[in-house]
Amino acid sequence: MDNVTISKKDFLDFVEKKIQEGDSKVIGVVGKGSSYVFDRLESSSRLCLDYDVTILPPKKYFQPPREVLLRFITKKADSYITENANEPLTIIGIHYYDLAAISLMDRAFSEGNRDENYLKKRENSLLIGMYPTQAFKYRFAGSVVKGVQPYKAADLMLADMGDGNYTVEIVTEKGRAYLSSAVQKPFTYSLEELENAKKRIKDDQKIPVPIEMSPDFLVKNHGHPVWEVFGEKCYSCGSCVLVCPTCYCFDVLDEVDLDLKNGKRIRVWDGCMLENFATCAGGHNFRKTKAARFRHRIFRKGVNLPLKYNYYGCVGCGRCAHACTSSIAGPVKVLTYIQDNQ
């Protein structure tokens, strides 16, 4: 992997140039009140790479909250026309844990029956990652994201060197081509200085159980009282799963227009913490209690996804803990409670 240096001013000028060229829609992190969101950039002056966390992860560009899959004429089974709205997309400033989440989603949507709606959007995207420069009190990504997983999704990675420069790690040839017109300087830092810049911001939290041991730890505590104790406090609002970068469950619905002649099939976000998520034909709900749903969410991230993909279903962003009105959703809090109450 090659490294180059770009001053912050030259990087913003480069982003502005890309916006004006219009070859792809440019998305970046921007301020929204006291928070941050990913949004379309009309000017590089709005780009803010010095942020703690965004309200929603960038997965919304690959799995939109509401997406039309096909349109049809009622009573004509062969009338359907599929849709897959996508356009070239560049997303700037994705923290490494959100890139790890995207690599998990890439795996999930490409195995078995490939999800072309998701995969076409990913093929048309270029992702520029960023190591955090601001602390976030709920983040524990450093104790769950290991190895090269973020680099499986990134094309370029930025590290703020603290002296007015970014080091840019060129991860893919696609990223190299994109960056070719930027004003670049030779990489003159040591690798130790680069690693220190990546780890400059320490996490405020750490999971109490080594991530490699969490599947066995959770299985052994399948019957622990924690599920009832925390489930009792849950409002089943679904905030924790809707802000999660690795939750990709969805529902598919048919909507018929008021003329009763035309309709569309849509895909919308769904979540296992919602009361009727597990309701099936006949009205049976096989995760009827809040405790059962709460346990399922934690087990899916800490047991099921690691067994299926060898990726942990939690990347430690801390959004769930921040969004939860009952202050029970954070995996660190759950695992700590179990450990303290053996």
XYZ file of C-alpha atoms in Angstrom:
342
model
C 0.000 0.000 0.000
C 1.432 3.377 -1.012
C 1.225 6.491 1.121
C 1.198 10.113 -0.037
C 0.785 13.402 1.778
C -1.759 16.099 0.963
C -2.192 19.370 2.818
C -5.682 19.953 4.196
C -6.103 23.006 1.971
C -5.102 21.076 -1.137
C -7.464 18.258 -0.173
C -10.427 20.642 0.140
C -9.483 22.220 -3.212
C -9.371 18.725 -4.708
C -12.820 17.875 -3.313
C -14.187 21.148 -4.699
C -12.780 20.277 -8.105
C -14.437 16.839 -7.984
C -17.771 18.418 -6.999
C -17.610 20.819 -9.924
C -16.597 18.106 -12.413
C -19.759 16.214 -11.513
C -18.525 12.768 -12.513
C -20.000 11.359 -9.316
C -22.242 12.542 -6.540
C -19.945 13.621 -3.696
C -21.092 12.798 -0.168
C -19.310 13.991 2.952
C -19.733 14.580 6.661
C -21.422 17.881 7.494
C -22.644 19.499 10.682
C -26.337 19.331 11.567
C -27.098 21.279 14.735
C -24.804 19.820 17.372
C -24.506 16.523 15.449
C -23.055 15.274 12.174
C -24.565 13.519 9.170
C -23.512 12.206 5.796
C -25.004 14.482 3.144
C -24.444 15.607 -0.435
C -21.736 18.254 -0.790
C -22.508 21.253 -2.960
C -19.276 22.872 -1.784
C -16.180 21.475 -0.085
C -16.508 24.240 2.518
C -19.267 22.176 4.169
C -17.056 19.110 4.579
C -16.159 18.403 8.206
C -13.676 15.596 8.789
C -13.088 16.592 12.416
C -16.155 14.917 13.935
C -17.030 12.387 16.631
C -19.785 10.249 15.068
C -22.591 10.651 12.536
C -26.246 10.131 13.453
C -26.637 7.390 10.824
C -23.901 5.312 9.206
C -23.268 5.592 5.434
C -25.046 2.284 4.760
C -28.128 4.359 3.848
C -26.541 4.993 0.428
C -26.337 1.266 -0.341
C -29.413 0.033 1.488
C -31.779 3.033 1.498
C -34.418 3.203 4.272
C -37.065 2.945 1.524
C -36.276 1.609 -1.940
C -38.465 0.749 -4.943
C -37.502 -2.705 -6.246
C -39.993 -3.013 -9.098
C -43.160 -1.555 -10.579
C -46.121 -3.574 -11.850
C -49.597 -3.430 -13.354
C -52.167 -5.099 -11.140
C -53.521 -8.489 -12.298
C -50.694 -8.823 -14.855
C -48.026 -11.013 -13.332
C -45.581 -10.529 -16.215
C -45.854 -6.735 -16.236
C -43.216 -6.012 -13.649
C -40.208 -3.812 -14.425
C -37.329 -3.947 -11.995
C -35.672 -0.792 -10.691
C -32.250 -0.198 -9.250
C -31.629 3.500 -8.782
C -27.901 4.046 -8.495
C -25.336 6.530 -9.712
C -21.595 6.988 -9.259
C -20.992 7.954 -5.674
C -18.000 9.163 -3.676
C -18.275 9.195 0.112
C -15.625 11.094 2.065
C -14.731 10.757 5.735
C -16.052 7.336 6.728
C -14.605 6.248 10.060
C -12.811 2.919 10.017
C -15.478 1.119 12.047
C -18.178 2.084 9.522
C -15.937 0.731 6.762
C -15.678 -2.535 8.727
C -19.477 -2.610 8.822
C -19.687 -2.076 5.055
C -17.286 -4.976 4.484
C -19.656 -7.167 6.522
C -22.640 -6.012 4.465
C -20.696 -6.649 1.243
C -20.262 -10.237 2.397
C -23.875 -10.654 3.475
C -25.373 -9.265 0.256
C -23.035 -11.149 -2.085
C -23.422 -14.662 -0.696
C -26.123 -17.018 -1.880
C -28.757 -15.071 -3.813
C -26.786 -11.958 -4.701
C -28.590 -8.727 -3.925
C -27.983 -6.749 -7.103
C -29.665 -3.611 -5.783
C -27.073 -3.386 -3.037
C -24.102 -4.642 -5.041
C -24.611 -2.299 -8.023
C -24.572 0.649 -5.668
C -21.364 -0.595 -4.079
C -19.719 -1.139 -7.476
C -20.546 2.450 -8.364
C -19.074 3.844 -5.183
C -15.664 5.049 -4.066
C -15.069 5.211 -0.322
C -12.573 7.515 1.397
C -12.029 6.522 5.017
C -10.859 8.613 7.935
C -9.351 7.802 11.309
C -11.276 9.558 14.123
C -9.990 12.889 15.363
C -12.624 13.422 18.057
C -13.541 11.268 21.055
C -17.043 9.811 21.434
C -17.963 8.591 24.902
C -19.757 5.458 23.686
C -17.164 4.297 21.143
C -15.252 1.035 21.711
C -14.294 0.210 18.126
C -10.672 -0.407 19.009
C -11.607 -3.498 21.020
C -13.819 -5.117 18.362
C -12.516 -4.100 14.904
C -9.388 -6.084 14.211
C -7.017 -6.528 11.295
C -7.668 -5.393 7.753
C -11.476 -5.531 7.737
C -11.922 -1.747 7.161
C -9.498 -1.879 4.228
C -11.711 -4.419 2.456
C -14.212 -1.622 1.830
C -11.979 1.481 1.600
C -10.360 2.845 -1.552
C -8.412 5.568 0.261
C -7.750 6.173 3.968
C -6.961 9.546 5.511
C -5.016 10.095 8.714
C -4.767 13.586 10.202
C -1.073 14.100 11.006
C -1.818 17.090 13.245
C 0.359 19.530 11.288
C -2.024 20.651 8.558
C -1.470 17.522 6.460
C -3.276 14.286 5.758
C -1.482 11.064 5.006
C -3.463 9.227 2.360
C -3.168 5.446 2.222
C -3.885 4.296 -1.332
C -5.791 1.049 -0.826
C -7.082 0.278 -4.340
C -6.189 1.166 -7.915
C -9.600 2.809 -8.148
C -8.566 5.092 -5.307
C -5.210 5.809 -6.932
C -6.889 6.865 -10.175
C -9.363 9.080 -8.318
C -6.566 10.836 -6.434
C -4.311 11.280 -9.467
C -5.321 14.902 -10.113
C -4.776 16.007 -6.493
C -1.736 18.038 -5.431
C 0.354 15.413 -3.649
C 3.568 15.573 -1.656
C 5.974 12.717 -0.931
C 5.313 10.718 2.228
C 8.064 11.791 4.623
C 6.691 10.584 7.961
C 7.869 7.413 9.651
C 5.477 4.472 9.845
C 5.483 4.907 13.624
C 4.280 8.496 13.229
C 1.523 7.297 10.909
C 0.387 4.584 13.348
C 0.385 7.113 16.188
C -1.784 9.438 14.106
C -4.268 6.623 13.453
C -4.506 5.836 17.173
C -4.314 9.397 18.462
C -7.893 9.294 19.775
C -8.402 6.627 22.403
C -11.756 4.937 22.893
C -13.683 5.896 26.008
C -14.968 2.338 26.437
C -13.728 -1.214 26.044
C -15.664 -4.461 26.042
C -14.925 -6.480 29.201
C -14.549 -9.772 27.304
C -11.965 -10.266 24.544
C -13.886 -10.190 21.282
C -12.545 -13.614 20.301
C -14.141 -15.114 23.424
C -17.492 -13.340 23.196
C -19.338 -16.125 21.297
C -18.534 -18.735 23.977
C -19.181 -16.196 26.737
C -22.633 -15.384 25.395
C -23.616 -19.002 24.723
C -22.699 -19.930 28.296
C -24.928 -17.094 29.512
C -27.944 -17.840 27.314
C -30.073 -18.238 30.449
C -28.597 -15.311 32.387
C -31.072 -12.929 34.118
C -29.604 -9.993 32.130
C -32.061 -10.561 29.292
C -35.072 -10.194 31.562
C -33.564 -7.292 33.525
C -32.620 -5.261 30.457
C -35.638 -6.412 28.422
C -37.959 -5.070 31.104
C -36.545 -1.585 30.512
C -36.776 -1.756 26.704
C -39.433 0.367 24.956
C -39.184 -1.710 21.712
C -38.693 1.539 19.808
C -36.045 0.000 17.536
C -33.682 2.985 17.719
C -30.704 0.743 18.499
C -31.049 -1.348 15.339
C -32.028 1.514 13.030
C -28.818 3.447 13.777
C -26.631 0.329 13.671
C -24.142 0.140 10.762
C -24.271 -3.676 10.631
C -28.039 -4.242 10.882
C -29.320 -4.956 7.403
C -32.707 -6.645 7.962
C -35.503 -5.408 5.751
C -39.152 -5.979 4.900
C -40.652 -6.109 1.395
C -44.109 -4.656 0.773
C -46.377 -4.182 -2.218
C -48.110 -0.809 -2.579
C -50.979 -0.276 -5.023
C -51.664 3.222 -6.345
C -55.026 4.907 -5.790
C -56.019 4.096 -9.412
C -55.788 0.383 -8.464
C -54.040 -0.250 -11.796
C -50.408 0.320 -10.943
C -48.245 -0.603 -8.017
C -44.727 -0.959 -6.764
C -42.762 -3.319 -4.580
C -40.668 -1.569 -1.976
C -37.989 -2.564 0.484
C -37.878 -0.810 3.856
C -35.619 -1.103 6.878
C -36.801 -3.480 9.583
C -35.344 -4.383 12.941
C -35.377 -7.350 15.319
C -36.131 -5.156 18.341
C -39.504 -4.140 16.922
C -42.397 -6.062 18.465
C -43.753 -7.672 15.308
C -40.462 -8.350 13.528
C -40.719 -12.102 14.214
C -44.456 -12.428 13.563
C -45.091 -14.959 10.814
C -48.070 -16.482 8.988
C -50.928 -17.278 11.330
C -49.983 -14.472 13.657
C -47.431 -16.456 15.659
C -44.613 -14.353 17.082
C -41.634 -16.552 17.865
C -39.856 -13.782 19.800
C -42.846 -12.437 21.662
C -41.122 -11.071 24.756
C -38.817 -8.077 25.000
C -36.257 -10.254 26.757
C -36.196 -12.711 23.828
C -35.757 -9.879 21.322
C -33.050 -8.233 23.413
C -31.105 -11.508 23.670
C -31.500 -12.181 19.964
C -29.995 -8.796 19.054
C -26.920 -9.345 21.206
C -26.519 -12.975 20.081
C -26.813 -12.057 16.417
C -23.904 -9.655 16.753
C -21.767 -11.671 19.122
C -22.512 -15.273 18.087
C -24.470 -15.742 14.862
C -22.610 -13.394 12.490
C -19.136 -14.419 13.731
C -20.070 -18.075 13.108
C -21.474 -17.336 9.641
C -18.980 -14.781 8.288
C -16.106 -14.733 10.785
C -16.949 -11.044 11.245
C -18.359 -9.652 14.471
C -21.722 -8.026 14.053
C -20.744 -5.077 16.225
C -18.073 -2.566 15.182
C -18.114 -0.550 18.397
C -19.430 2.739 16.988
C -21.562 3.333 20.097
C -24.563 4.703 18.174
C -26.973 2.224 19.809
C -25.937 3.261 23.321
C -26.279 6.928 22.355
C -29.719 6.457 20.769
C -31.246 4.266 23.480
C -33.686 6.173 25.683
C -33.386 3.494 28.402
C -29.581 3.391 28.369
C -29.524 -0.390 27.974
C -28.552 -1.001 24.342
C -24.777 -0.680 24.488
C -22.993 -4.059 24.231
C -20.357 -2.900 26.731
C -23.061 -2.354 29.349
C -24.675 -5.733 28.643
C -21.439 -7.732 28.789
C -20.275 -5.871 31.891
C -23.546 -6.646 33.671
C -23.197 -10.350 32.853
C -19.596 -10.439 34.012
C -20.402 -8.610 37.254
C -23.353 -10.871 38.029
C -21.994 -14.388 37.625
